């Protein structure tokens, strides 16, 4: 969801406008992300 | 789904806090439910604590956040936070009663009610600044709403930031770059124009302007508020929309201002200075503008003032002096007119004076299908989940016959939107908004509708744009500055062969004879413009007939209309309508509660039928007397201006290509009369269109065999609805000459280049037989032979209560699956 959102935000930036407000689907995905357990601390090398 | 990479936490929280639309959007539902679960400890979220969840719920304006916040008043750990959140929330609607009920034994709920009563939502906001320094962006001449929000870019209107990029694109190409460059001066931009915001009432015009001159609203994506607009003239609806959105609109002489000027507006002194020198002066109008700006817009102010007032009443406190009271016209001590009394009743007073600001209770609100989707968006913005207006009705008359894909989508989604909120939805094919809405009206009550012909034959309606209609539906009241009244008094006796439509046209005709109305567009005189038309002297009219007069007040550019009727026709009409409403319940129309409530209110009125009447010393801006004895032949409106009325004898003989019998100006009597005239005739040479206003008229005409007469005459019949009237469905041929019973004959409305006469159904029917407008003698002989002998059976109205078993008619009994 985040990647798609960032891409959308970039496209909108080209047009000189902010991203569209979140849809219900995006908001649902966002709530899942917010509640996801914090990522494991170990560094990936 | 993978957990977010570290470092995204702040970004994710910002998305939730600021990028989800507030109110009653689907996304806001998800957000509110999510936050409510965290706050109630039903869900653990490492990034958002319970307190923060309550705070964020408090930024959501209204709708899905309200009930969780009320629940949290009973949670000792979070009740203080819930108090803070609710105290600054204005879109409370019927949840108000729940909070008051809770406050009897919950001290936190009591605190909320007290905060509302003290207006902390208002006092916690900064007052309107005494001085505002801005950079001028000026466009010379007139800037209409199409310049702000071009129709060609209508597709992008819901996307405010994107649509804003098309502002001035044809009117002043390249000027947006100039505007954006001015931000470098470090001040907000003030939009300045000579004549600002004329044209249609579209809200997108203000939205686009605000995008460039306003500031962001915390927690609300893609919308802005604040900002300054200066104009030598600012069109009234644009001015109101700007006020609603929290802008500061100022009318002043802008001749001395130029793009790039840095000016200081002193809102207290009413001066605009540049480099310390006064360039121009102004008076803030209305006097409540400062409060509006402080509240974040007129909508917030009206809703918040009402919340404060209700809370004070609930607590037994007296009125507050927190708000500036609207200026009041001087008290004359004279009597009130009918309209002034009706509106007075809707504000709990004996009457209101012209010029007085008031917020009448909205008893009946109508919406049709072309403005309905816009109204729906506005209702969502108001965070409305249930209508406060007693009856809100949605029709599908404008797009029923030949729907486009977007219309089909509206037909599929709008009914649920309306009925979920407690409104009543018709179905496509049911017929014209007004022919239905009138049957739901209550005597001596006030309403509105998003269609300029929403003009009740009983009570009074002030038609409005989609924003105000949404506001009226959601809050159950509407801001109104009471217009002045013009009295139209009929006297004498109606002459044989003259129909009600001729009396409709007699109003402009007499006004023209007396030089109080002119047809020429330049320097036009119009005694009715912006006034309430109050019609007296035709008390025995049936309510269906009275609507013809009320309906046509739109063509006079009047703000509204009342018709003084006797009790008997009103009683008859209500009895009939109760049966129709019962039939709607049996047929499965929703919402049943709204229909039941209205039936009960009608029965209550019938138990004690009293009508308001004007005082003998009521004051009118103007009085027009029409002597019925002098109206001896039909009067038609001529191409293409509803004001350009002429006697039949002046236009007789004009060849005609098409005839339209239909629109909200017609009722069943007109179709029977046309049937009488057409009976026994072979196919007409002209193209004849016959479209009854509702499915009930259509059914009755079929039952009586009138449709078979139309069939033999070669008429083209259509789905009940607006049909040709609106010009967005079937149309007449290019450049056709038309005689029509519809409301208005604006250029190109019915057909490209069409020349349209507006007449009675009787004149139209005779015309269809002759292929030209009849002479008075031809017309009179048709009337004498075919109408006069059966007046009573012809002009009979739909009295549903007299049709045995009507309540159950058309009821579909579902087959039980075995
Ligand atoms: S019939 Fe014509 S005037 Fe009446 S509601 Fe429909 S479009 Fe409007």
mmCIF file of C-alpha atoms in Angstrom, chain B residues 212-499:
data_model
loop_
_atom_site.group_PDB
_atom_site.id
_atom_site.type_symbol
_atom_site.label_atom_id
_atom_site.label_comp_id
_atom_site.label_asym_id
_atom_site.label_seq_id
_atom_site.Cartn_x
_atom_site.Cartn_y
_atom_site.Cartn_z
ATOM 1 C CA UNK B 212 -5.042 29.400 -3.954
ATOM 2 C CA UNK B 213 -5.986 32.028 -1.375
ATOM 3 C CA UNK B 214 -6.967 29.909 1.644
ATOM 4 C CA UNK B 215 -4.983 27.941 4.180
ATOM 5 C CA UNK B 216 -4.964 24.275 5.052
ATOM 6 C CA UNK B 217 -7.354 22.790 7.573
ATOM 7 C CA UNK B 218 -5.637 20.474 10.052
ATOM 8 C CA UNK B 219 -6.827 16.880 9.676
ATOM 9 C CA UNK B 220 -8.777 17.675 6.485
ATOM 10 C CA UNK B 221 -7.076 16.723 3.217
ATOM 11 C CA UNK B 222 -7.447 18.583 -0.081
ATOM 12 C CA UNK B 223 -9.616 21.401 1.220
ATOM 13 C CA UNK B 224 -8.848 24.898 2.382
ATOM 14 C CA UNK B 225 -10.506 27.679 4.330
ATOM 15 C CA UNK B 226 -9.942 31.336 5.182
ATOM 16 C CA UNK B 227 -8.679 33.705 2.526
ATOM 17 C CA UNK B 228 -9.834 37.099 1.345
ATOM 18 C CA UNK B 229 -11.810 38.097 -1.725
ATOM 19 C CA UNK B 230 -12.410 41.740 -2.608
ATOM 20 C CA UNK B 231 -14.832 42.886 -5.267
ATOM 21 C CA UNK B 232 -16.601 46.074 -6.222
ATOM 22 C CA UNK B 233 -19.537 43.705 -6.648
ATOM 23 C CA UNK B 234 -19.636 40.144 -5.360
ATOM 24 C CA UNK B 235 -22.611 38.100 -6.626
ATOM 25 C CA UNK B 236 -24.918 37.146 -3.730
ATOM 26 C CA UNK B 237 -24.717 33.345 -4.020
ATOM 27 C CA UNK B 238 -20.949 33.456 -4.469
ATOM 28 C CA UNK B 239 -20.751 35.735 -1.447
ATOM 29 C CA UNK B 240 -22.798 33.269 0.628
ATOM 30 C CA UNK B 241 -20.717 30.305 -0.492
ATOM 31 C CA UNK B 242 -17.548 32.200 0.403
ATOM 32 C CA UNK B 243 -19.003 32.972 3.846
ATOM 33 C CA UNK B 244 -19.980 29.335 4.293
ATOM 34 C CA UNK B 245 -16.398 28.241 3.598
ATOM 35 C CA UNK B 246 -14.801 30.634 6.080
ATOM 36 C CA UNK B 247 -13.585 33.246 3.594
ATOM 37 C CA UNK B 248 -13.661 36.956 4.221
ATOM 38 C CA UNK B 249 -15.556 38.496 1.310
ATOM 39 C CA UNK B 250 -15.502 42.290 1.229
ATOM 40 C CA UNK B 251 -17.315 44.565 -1.185
ATOM 41 C CA UNK B 252 -15.393 47.767 -1.774
ATOM 42 C CA UNK B 253 -14.200 49.941 -4.632
ATOM 43 C CA UNK B 254 -11.234 47.999 -6.008
ATOM 44 C CA UNK B 255 -10.362 50.513 -8.730
ATOM 45 C CA UNK B 256 -7.186 51.612 -6.947
ATOM 46 C CA UNK B 257 -5.764 48.120 -6.440
ATOM 47 C CA UNK B 258 -3.350 46.303 -8.727
ATOM 48 C CA UNK B 259 -1.732 42.879 -8.832
ATOM 49 C CA UNK B 260 1.309 42.721 -6.592
ATOM 50 C CA UNK B 261 0.166 45.470 -4.175
ATOM 51 C CA UNK B 262 0.770 44.570 -0.570
ATOM 52 C CA UNK B 263 -2.205 45.929 1.342
ATOM 53 C CA UNK B 264 -3.401 45.908 4.919
ATOM 54 C CA UNK B 265 -7.081 45.367 5.584
ATOM 55 C CA UNK B 266 -8.244 46.839 8.885
ATOM 56 C CA UNK B 267 -11.410 44.917 9.647
ATOM 57 C CA UNK B 268 -12.367 47.146 12.573
ATOM 58 C CA UNK B 269 -11.889 50.521 10.899
ATOM 59 C CA UNK B 270 -12.987 49.333 7.488
ATOM 60 C CA UNK B 271 -9.951 50.643 5.654
ATOM 61 C CA UNK B 272 -7.541 49.200 3.128
ATOM 62 C CA UNK B 273 -4.118 50.808 3.177
ATOM 63 C CA UNK B 274 -1.078 50.519 0.947
ATOM 64 C CA UNK B 275 2.226 51.884 2.251
ATOM 65 C CA UNK B 276 0.335 53.583 5.044
ATOM 66 C CA UNK B 277 -2.108 55.424 2.729
ATOM 67 C CA UNK B 278 -5.799 54.557 2.669
ATOM 68 C CA UNK B 279 -6.708 53.256 -0.787
ATOM 69 C CA UNK B 280 -10.330 52.358 -0.175
ATOM 70 C CA UNK B 281 -12.850 51.855 2.612
ATOM 71 C CA UNK B 282 -15.598 49.344 3.314
ATOM 72 C CA UNK B 283 -18.193 48.201 5.825
ATOM 73 C CA UNK B 284 -18.202 44.555 6.796
ATOM 74 C CA UNK B 285 -21.474 43.058 5.632
ATOM 75 C CA UNK B 286 -23.309 41.228 7.074
ATOM 76 C CA UNK B 287 -22.543 42.435 10.581
ATOM 77 C CA UNK B 288 -22.022 38.819 11.673
ATOM 78 C CA UNK B 289 -19.121 38.295 9.246
ATOM 79 C CA UNK B 290 -16.496 38.529 12.000
ATOM 80 C CA UNK B 291 -18.155 35.680 13.889
ATOM 81 C CA UNK B 292 -18.394 33.664 10.689
ATOM 82 C CA UNK B 293 -14.681 33.983 10.038
ATOM 83 C CA UNK B 294 -13.894 33.111 13.650
ATOM 84 C CA UNK B 295 -16.108 30.027 13.538
ATOM 85 C CA UNK B 296 -14.412 28.821 10.356
ATOM 86 C CA UNK B 297 -17.339 29.701 8.125
ATOM 87 C CA UNK B 298 -21.009 30.564 8.185
ATOM 88 C CA UNK B 299 -22.034 26.907 8.206
ATOM 89 C CA UNK B 300 -20.035 26.280 11.392
ATOM 90 C CA UNK B 301 -21.372 29.450 12.950
ATOM 91 C CA UNK B 302 -25.014 28.616 12.318
ATOM 92 C CA UNK B 303 -24.631 25.012 13.436
ATOM 93 C CA UNK B 304 -22.548 26.001 16.465
ATOM 94 C CA UNK B 305 -24.857 28.844 17.521
ATOM 95 C CA UNK B 306 -27.742 26.425 17.436
ATOM 96 C CA UNK B 307 -25.819 23.853 19.463
ATOM 97 C CA UNK B 308 -24.988 26.485 22.071
ATOM 98 C CA UNK B 309 -28.581 27.674 22.197
ATOM 99 C CA UNK B 310 -29.918 24.113 22.541
ATOM 100 C CA UNK B 311 -27.424 23.338 25.287
ATOM 101 C CA UNK B 312 -28.386 26.483 27.190
ATOM 102 C CA UNK B 313 -32.026 25.548 26.932
ATOM 103 C CA UNK B 314 -31.273 22.043 28.164
ATOM 104 C CA UNK B 315 -29.476 23.537 31.168
ATOM 105 C CA UNK B 316 -32.151 26.123 31.791
ATOM 106 C CA UNK B 317 -29.700 28.967 31.097
ATOM 107 C CA UNK B 318 -30.732 32.232 29.464
ATOM 108 C CA UNK B 319 -29.609 33.334 26.004
ATOM 109 C CA UNK B 320 -25.923 34.047 25.424
ATOM 110 C CA UNK B 321 -24.343 37.348 24.362
ATOM 111 C CA UNK B 322 -21.376 35.563 22.870
ATOM 112 C CA UNK B 323 -22.402 36.123 19.273
ATOM 113 C CA UNK B 324 -23.115 39.241 17.275
ATOM 114 C CA UNK B 325 -26.850 39.398 16.626
ATOM 115 C CA UNK B 326 -27.803 39.911 12.993
ATOM 116 C CA UNK B 327 -28.944 43.455 12.172
ATOM 117 C CA UNK B 328 -32.695 43.778 12.366
ATOM 118 C CA UNK B 329 -34.899 45.963 10.248
ATOM 119 C CA UNK B 330 -36.785 48.612 12.227
ATOM 120 C CA UNK B 331 -40.055 47.399 13.727
ATOM 121 C CA UNK B 332 -42.990 48.971 11.918
ATOM 122 C CA UNK B 333 -45.744 47.694 14.178
ATOM 123 C CA UNK B 334 -47.775 46.857 11.060
ATOM 124 C CA UNK B 335 -49.388 43.536 10.245
ATOM 125 C CA UNK B 336 -47.775 40.648 8.447
ATOM 126 C CA UNK B 337 -48.379 39.170 5.018
ATOM 127 C CA UNK B 338 -49.150 35.491 4.486
ATOM 128 C CA UNK B 339 -45.518 34.641 3.676
ATOM 129 C CA UNK B 340 -44.236 36.660 6.631
ATOM 130 C CA UNK B 341 -46.559 34.738 8.920
ATOM 131 C CA UNK B 342 -45.648 31.332 7.509
ATOM 132 C CA UNK B 343 -41.927 31.997 7.913
ATOM 133 C CA UNK B 344 -42.688 33.502 11.319
ATOM 134 C CA UNK B 345 -44.317 30.293 12.406
ATOM 135 C CA UNK B 346 -41.229 28.386 11.276
ATOM 136 C CA UNK B 347 -39.114 30.487 13.650
ATOM 137 C CA UNK B 348 -41.628 30.516 16.488
ATOM 138 C CA UNK B 349 -42.851 34.094 16.038
ATOM 139 C CA UNK B 350 -45.946 35.865 14.775
ATOM 140 C CA UNK B 351 -44.108 37.021 11.692
ATOM 141 C CA UNK B 352 -40.799 38.146 10.235
ATOM 142 C CA UNK B 353 -40.054 41.471 8.568
ATOM 143 C CA UNK B 354 -38.481 41.866 5.136
ATOM 144 C CA UNK B 355 -34.721 42.172 5.603
ATOM 145 C CA UNK B 356 -34.780 40.177 8.811
ATOM 146 C CA UNK B 357 -32.273 37.355 9.148
ATOM 147 C CA UNK B 358 -33.853 34.132 10.308
ATOM 148 C CA UNK B 359 -33.353 30.384 10.235
ATOM 149 C CA UNK B 360 -36.770 28.916 9.482
ATOM 150 C CA UNK B 361 -37.441 25.295 10.261
ATOM 151 C CA UNK B 362 -37.390 23.173 7.124
ATOM 152 C CA UNK B 363 -40.392 20.888 7.119
ATOM 153 C CA UNK B 364 -40.113 19.604 3.554
ATOM 154 C CA UNK B 365 -37.033 19.435 1.339
ATOM 155 C CA UNK B 366 -36.872 18.203 -2.250
ATOM 156 C CA UNK B 367 -33.954 17.108 -4.369
ATOM 157 C CA UNK B 368 -33.918 16.032 -7.987
ATOM 158 C CA UNK B 369 -31.510 13.857 -9.866
ATOM 159 C CA UNK B 370 -29.293 16.354 -11.675
ATOM 160 C CA UNK B 371 -28.392 18.298 -8.516
ATOM 161 C CA UNK B 372 -28.857 15.285 -6.214
ATOM 162 C CA UNK B 373 -25.305 13.941 -6.537
ATOM 163 C CA UNK B 374 -23.877 17.380 -5.656
ATOM 164 C CA UNK B 375 -26.222 17.634 -2.701
ATOM 165 C CA UNK B 376 -25.098 14.170 -1.626
ATOM 166 C CA UNK B 377 -21.465 15.321 -1.560
ATOM 167 C CA UNK B 378 -22.392 18.349 0.517
ATOM 168 C CA UNK B 379 -24.394 16.203 2.942
ATOM 169 C CA UNK B 380 -21.310 14.053 3.429
ATOM 170 C CA UNK B 381 -19.224 17.136 4.139
ATOM 171 C CA UNK B 382 -21.713 18.090 6.827
ATOM 172 C CA UNK B 383 -21.068 14.712 8.476
ATOM 173 C CA UNK B 384 -24.766 13.975 8.300
ATOM 174 C CA UNK B 385 -25.899 10.417 8.956
ATOM 175 C CA UNK B 386 -29.536 11.272 9.502
ATOM 176 C CA UNK B 387 -31.640 14.172 8.252
ATOM 177 C CA UNK B 388 -32.951 16.675 10.761
ATOM 178 C CA UNK B 389 -35.500 18.030 8.287
ATOM 179 C CA UNK B 390 -38.767 16.204 8.844
ATOM 180 C CA UNK B 391 -39.154 15.127 5.224
ATOM 181 C CA UNK B 392 -36.494 14.988 2.530
ATOM 182 C CA UNK B 393 -37.563 13.615 -0.839
ATOM 183 C CA UNK B 394 -35.385 12.595 -3.762
ATOM 184 C CA UNK B 395 -36.799 12.259 -7.286
ATOM 185 C CA UNK B 396 -35.401 10.872 -10.530
ATOM 186 C CA UNK B 397 -37.487 12.844 -12.977
ATOM 187 C CA UNK B 398 -34.766 14.608 -14.933
ATOM 188 C CA UNK B 399 -32.920 11.494 -16.081
ATOM 189 C CA UNK B 400 -35.536 8.733 -16.057
ATOM 190 C CA UNK B 401 -36.346 8.590 -19.747
ATOM 191 C CA UNK B 402 -32.956 8.283 -21.440
ATOM 192 C CA UNK B 403 -30.377 7.799 -18.708
ATOM 193 C CA UNK B 404 -26.643 7.931 -19.388
ATOM 194 C CA UNK B 405 -24.238 5.603 -17.620
ATOM 195 C CA UNK B 406 -23.649 8.139 -14.828
ATOM 196 C CA UNK B 407 -27.400 8.540 -14.361
ATOM 197 C CA UNK B 408 -27.803 4.793 -13.979
ATOM 198 C CA UNK B 409 -25.161 4.887 -11.284
ATOM 199 C CA UNK B 410 -27.065 7.687 -9.541
ATOM 200 C CA UNK B 411 -30.321 5.727 -9.822
ATOM 201 C CA UNK B 412 -28.594 2.759 -8.218
ATOM 202 C CA UNK B 413 -26.882 4.549 -5.331
ATOM 203 C CA UNK B 414 -28.748 7.702 -4.412
ATOM 204 C CA UNK B 415 -31.961 6.031 -3.128
ATOM 205 C CA UNK B 416 -30.065 4.173 -0.392
ATOM 206 C CA UNK B 417 -28.088 7.269 0.524
ATOM 207 C CA UNK B 418 -31.339 9.174 1.016
ATOM 208 C CA UNK B 419 -33.374 6.480 2.744
ATOM 209 C CA UNK B 420 -30.562 5.479 5.118
ATOM 210 C CA UNK B 421 -30.708 9.036 6.380
ATOM 211 C CA UNK B 422 -34.457 8.871 6.826
ATOM 212 C CA UNK B 423 -35.453 10.534 3.565
ATOM 213 C CA UNK B 424 -37.953 9.319 0.985
ATOM 214 C CA UNK B 425 -36.776 8.140 -2.398
ATOM 215 C CA UNK B 426 -38.910 7.925 -5.484
ATOM 216 C CA UNK B 427 -38.022 5.618 -8.359
ATOM 217 C CA UNK B 428 -37.133 6.554 -11.938
ATOM 218 C CA UNK B 429 -40.408 6.683 -13.849
ATOM 219 C CA UNK B 430 -42.455 7.880 -10.875
ATOM 220 C CA UNK B 431 -42.588 11.390 -12.213
ATOM 221 C CA UNK B 432 -41.703 15.017 -11.643
ATOM 222 C CA UNK B 433 -40.285 16.136 -8.301
ATOM 223 C CA UNK B 434 -42.835 18.880 -7.665
ATOM 224 C CA UNK B 435 -45.915 16.882 -8.560
ATOM 225 C CA UNK B 436 -44.852 14.491 -5.783
ATOM 226 C CA UNK B 437 -43.283 16.848 -3.281
ATOM 227 C CA UNK B 438 -46.357 19.102 -3.287
ATOM 228 C CA UNK B 439 -48.371 16.095 -2.204
ATOM 229 C CA UNK B 440 -46.131 15.736 0.824
ATOM 230 C CA UNK B 441 -46.349 19.395 1.895
ATOM 231 C CA UNK B 442 -47.980 20.588 5.067
ATOM 232 C CA UNK B 443 -49.982 23.807 5.143
ATOM 233 C CA UNK B 444 -48.217 26.905 6.478
ATOM 234 C CA UNK B 445 -44.782 25.310 6.696
ATOM 235 C CA UNK B 446 -41.484 26.194 5.024
ATOM 236 C CA UNK B 447 -39.213 24.148 2.806
ATOM 237 C CA UNK B 448 -36.661 24.267 0.059
ATOM 238 C CA UNK B 449 -35.350 22.250 -2.838
ATOM 239 C CA UNK B 450 -32.430 22.098 -5.208
ATOM 240 C CA UNK B 451 -34.575 22.857 -8.191
ATOM 241 C CA UNK B 452 -35.541 26.411 -8.982
ATOM 242 C CA UNK B 453 -39.183 25.366 -9.380
ATOM 243 C CA UNK B 454 -39.493 24.040 -5.827
ATOM 244 C CA UNK B 455 -42.355 26.392 -4.955
ATOM 245 C CA UNK B 456 -45.040 24.945 -2.746
ATOM 246 C CA UNK B 457 -48.726 25.615 -3.500
ATOM 247 C CA UNK B 458 -49.416 25.375 0.239
ATOM 248 C CA UNK B 459 -46.886 26.815 2.660
ATOM 249 C CA UNK B 460 -43.795 28.363 1.130
ATOM 250 C CA UNK B 461 -40.538 27.157 -0.373
ATOM 251 C CA UNK B 462 -37.314 29.047 -0.963
ATOM 252 C CA UNK B 463 -35.444 27.131 -3.676
ATOM 253 C CA UNK B 464 -31.682 27.073 -3.211
ATOM 254 C CA UNK B 465 -28.359 25.718 -4.468
ATOM 255 C CA UNK B 466 -27.103 22.248 -3.595
ATOM 256 C CA UNK B 467 -25.088 23.468 -0.594
ATOM 257 C CA UNK B 468 -28.045 25.069 1.144
ATOM 258 C CA UNK B 469 -30.323 22.171 0.312
ATOM 259 C CA UNK B 470 -27.819 19.825 1.945
ATOM 260 C CA UNK B 471 -27.631 22.156 4.926
ATOM 261 C CA UNK B 472 -31.419 22.319 5.199
ATOM 262 C CA UNK B 473 -31.726 18.529 4.995
ATOM 263 C CA UNK B 474 -28.971 17.887 7.512
ATOM 264 C CA UNK B 475 -29.770 20.566 10.078
ATOM 265 C CA UNK B 476 -33.495 21.056 9.526
ATOM 266 C CA UNK B 477 -33.131 24.829 9.157
ATOM 267 C CA UNK B 478 -31.924 27.272 6.526
ATOM 268 C CA UNK B 479 -30.374 30.726 6.764
ATOM 269 C CA UNK B 480 -32.644 33.266 5.127
ATOM 270 C CA UNK B 481 -32.797 37.016 4.831
ATOM 271 C CA UNK B 482 -36.517 37.527 4.399
ATOM 272 C CA UNK B 483 -37.250 39.049 0.986
ATOM 273 C CA UNK B 484 -39.804 41.778 0.420
ATOM 274 C CA UNK B 485 -43.240 40.810 -0.814
ATOM 275 C CA UNK B 486 -45.168 41.814 -3.913
ATOM 276 C CA UNK B 487 -48.916 41.277 -3.734
ATOM 277 C CA UNK B 488 -50.724 40.066 -6.850
ATOM 278 C CA UNK B 489 -54.442 40.450 -6.315
ATOM 279 C CA UNK B 490 -56.927 38.925 -8.734
ATOM 280 C CA UNK B 491 -60.434 40.356 -8.787
ATOM 281 C CA UNK B 492 -63.508 40.013 -10.964
ATOM 282 C CA UNK B 493 -64.720 36.854 -12.673
ATOM 283 C CA UNK B 494 -62.791 34.406 -14.773
ATOM 284 C CA UNK B 495 -64.041 34.611 -18.379
ATOM 285 C CA UNK B 496 -65.183 31.596 -20.400
ATOM 286 C CA UNK B 497 -62.429 29.920 -22.385
ATOM 287 C CA UNK B 498 -59.722 31.366 -20.169
ATOM 288 C CA UNK B 499 -57.610 28.798 -18.329
#
